[in-house]
């Protein structure tokens, strides 16, 4: 289950600046290899796709496997083309897609 998507951007940026975008994905990331107290397997539930877009254009993509940690932290860089809105989205094994947006403020 995913919740509380977070995107961290610089306070301000100028056109042409290279900025770092940080995100923390809140998700349990169950590998499917563990069992509950009764011995039943706990179903696998990991995030398998992550996409970041700026003004609708894809700027970063990642695909994850069962070795990814719970609540993964991602950071990546982008050259600022102009004002706009970041959108991040990830999809887990249950087909649940979580989306978050954040505006980028220019000086």
mmCIF file of C-alpha atoms in Angstrom:
data_model
loop_
_atom_site.group_PDB
_atom_site.id
_atom_site.type_symbol
_atom_site.label_atom_id
_atom_site.label_comp_id
_atom_site.label_asym_id
_atom_site.label_seq_id
_atom_site.Cartn_x
_atom_site.Cartn_y
_atom_site.Cartn_z
ATOM 1 C CA UNK A 1 0.000 0.000 0.000
ATOM 2 C CA UNK A 2 1.379 3.406 -0.971
ATOM 3 C CA UNK A 3 0.624 6.679 0.743
ATOM 4 C CA UNK A 4 1.959 10.150 1.454
ATOM 5 C CA UNK A 5 3.943 10.772 -1.741
ATOM 6 C CA UNK A 6 6.637 13.403 -1.204
ATOM 7 C CA UNK A 7 8.483 15.513 -3.753
ATOM 8 C CA UNK A 8 11.287 17.843 -2.667
ATOM 9 C CA UNK A 9 12.323 20.588 -5.085
ATOM 10 C CA UNK A 10 14.618 23.586 -4.643
ATOM 11 C CA UNK A 11 12.861 26.676 -3.239
ATOM 12 C CA UNK A 12 13.566 28.525 -6.495
ATOM 13 C CA UNK A 13 15.411 27.840 -9.724
ATOM 14 C CA UNK A 14 16.299 29.683 -12.912
ATOM 15 C CA UNK A 15 15.992 28.523 -16.493
ATOM 16 C CA UNK A 16 19.099 26.489 -17.345
ATOM 17 C CA UNK A 17 19.878 25.501 -13.748
ATOM 18 C CA UNK A 18 20.511 21.836 -13.000
ATOM 19 C CA UNK A 19 18.347 20.919 -10.022
ATOM 20 C CA UNK A 20 17.994 17.834 -7.868
ATOM 21 C CA UNK A 21 14.547 16.319 -7.447
ATOM 22 C CA UNK A 22 14.079 14.099 -4.399
ATOM 23 C CA UNK A 23 11.178 11.830 -3.616
ATOM 24 C CA UNK A 24 10.315 9.453 -0.816
ATOM 25 C CA UNK A 25 7.921 6.663 -1.716
ATOM 26 C CA UNK A 26 5.986 5.318 1.248
ATOM 27 C CA UNK A 27 5.354 1.661 0.446
ATOM 28 C CA UNK A 28 5.863 -1.579 2.421
ATOM 29 C CA UNK A 29 7.505 -3.472 -0.483
ATOM 30 C CA UNK A 30 6.639 -7.026 0.500
ATOM 31 C CA UNK A 31 8.841 -9.477 -1.452
ATOM 32 C CA UNK A 32 6.517 -12.471 -1.251
ATOM 33 C CA UNK A 33 9.233 -14.551 0.420
ATOM 34 C CA UNK A 34 7.971 -14.166 3.985
ATOM 35 C CA UNK A 35 5.177 -15.957 5.848
ATOM 36 C CA UNK A 36 2.712 -14.656 8.416
ATOM 37 C CA UNK A 37 2.313 -16.084 11.952
ATOM 38 C CA UNK A 38 0.112 -18.909 10.680
ATOM 39 C CA UNK A 39 2.633 -19.953 8.023
ATOM 40 C CA UNK A 40 0.690 -18.524 5.059
ATOM 41 C CA UNK A 41 2.845 -16.790 2.443
ATOM 42 C CA UNK A 42 2.489 -13.006 2.440
ATOM 43 C CA UNK A 43 1.672 -11.991 -1.151
ATOM 44 C CA UNK A 44 4.281 -10.009 -3.059
ATOM 45 C CA UNK A 45 3.531 -6.278 -3.255
ATOM 46 C CA UNK A 46 6.349 -4.124 -4.581
ATOM 47 C CA UNK A 47 6.484 -1.007 -6.683
ATOM 48 C CA UNK A 48 7.590 -2.142 -10.103
ATOM 49 C CA UNK A 49 7.455 1.103 -12.103
ATOM 50 C CA UNK A 50 8.302 4.724 -11.283
ATOM 51 C CA UNK A 51 7.972 7.621 -13.732
ATOM 52 C CA UNK A 52 8.750 11.320 -13.277
ATOM 53 C CA UNK A 53 7.475 13.925 -15.734
ATOM 54 C CA UNK A 54 7.896 17.657 -16.090
ATOM 55 C CA UNK A 55 5.109 19.406 -17.979
ATOM 56 C CA UNK A 56 4.035 16.045 -19.399
ATOM 57 C CA UNK A 57 7.505 15.100 -20.702
ATOM 58 C CA UNK A 58 9.160 12.059 -19.133
ATOM 59 C CA UNK A 59 12.443 12.971 -17.443
ATOM 60 C CA UNK A 60 13.175 9.883 -15.339
ATOM 61 C CA UNK A 61 12.027 6.258 -15.234
ATOM 62 C CA UNK A 62 12.949 3.351 -12.971
ATOM 63 C CA UNK A 63 11.867 -0.269 -12.775
ATOM 64 C CA UNK A 64 12.230 -2.104 -9.476
ATOM 65 C CA UNK A 65 12.531 -5.747 -8.471
ATOM 66 C CA UNK A 66 12.023 -7.536 -5.151
ATOM 67 C CA UNK A 67 15.401 -6.373 -3.824
ATOM 68 C CA UNK A 68 14.254 -2.760 -3.435
ATOM 69 C CA UNK A 69 13.894 -1.541 0.149
ATOM 70 C CA UNK A 70 10.672 -0.470 1.805
ATOM 71 C CA UNK A 71 9.976 3.261 1.484
ATOM 72 C CA UNK A 72 12.588 3.887 -1.213
ATOM 73 C CA UNK A 73 14.208 7.304 -1.575
ATOM 74 C CA UNK A 74 15.035 8.467 -5.093
ATOM 75 C CA UNK A 75 17.021 11.479 -6.258
ATOM 76 C CA UNK A 76 17.737 12.559 -9.828
ATOM 77 C CA UNK A 77 18.748 15.710 -11.698
ATOM 78 C CA UNK A 78 17.212 17.801 -14.446
ATOM 79 C CA UNK A 79 18.099 20.992 -16.328
ATOM 80 C CA UNK A 80 15.238 23.489 -15.878
ATOM 81 C CA UNK A 81 13.608 24.266 -19.254
ATOM 82 C CA UNK A 82 11.130 26.770 -17.813
ATOM 83 C CA UNK A 83 8.267 26.992 -15.356
ATOM 84 C CA UNK A 84 6.096 23.945 -14.879
ATOM 85 C CA UNK A 85 4.784 21.155 -12.716
ATOM 86 C CA UNK A 86 6.502 17.904 -11.757
ATOM 87 C CA UNK A 87 4.444 14.736 -11.681
ATOM 88 C CA UNK A 88 5.657 11.486 -10.192
ATOM 89 C CA UNK A 89 3.778 8.218 -10.419
ATOM 90 C CA UNK A 90 4.456 4.668 -9.359
ATOM 91 C CA UNK A 91 2.568 1.431 -9.828
ATOM 92 C CA UNK A 92 2.651 -1.579 -7.520
ATOM 93 C CA UNK A 93 1.920 -5.279 -8.052
ATOM 94 C CA UNK A 94 -1.764 -4.792 -7.250
ATOM 95 C CA UNK A 95 -2.090 -2.314 -10.116
ATOM 96 C CA UNK A 96 -2.454 0.655 -7.762
ATOM 97 C CA UNK A 97 -0.927 3.806 -9.238
ATOM 98 C CA UNK A 98 -0.065 6.661 -6.898
ATOM 99 C CA UNK A 99 0.488 10.141 -8.355
ATOM 100 C CA UNK A 100 1.869 13.319 -6.785
ATOM 101 C CA UNK A 101 2.541 16.741 -8.289
ATOM 102 C CA UNK A 102 4.618 19.765 -7.279
ATOM 103 C CA UNK A 103 5.111 23.128 -9.025
ATOM 104 C CA UNK A 104 8.599 24.446 -9.770
ATOM 105 C CA UNK A 105 9.015 28.131 -8.906
ATOM 106 C CA UNK A 106 11.362 30.188 -11.068
ATOM 107 C CA UNK A 107 13.253 33.335 -10.007
#
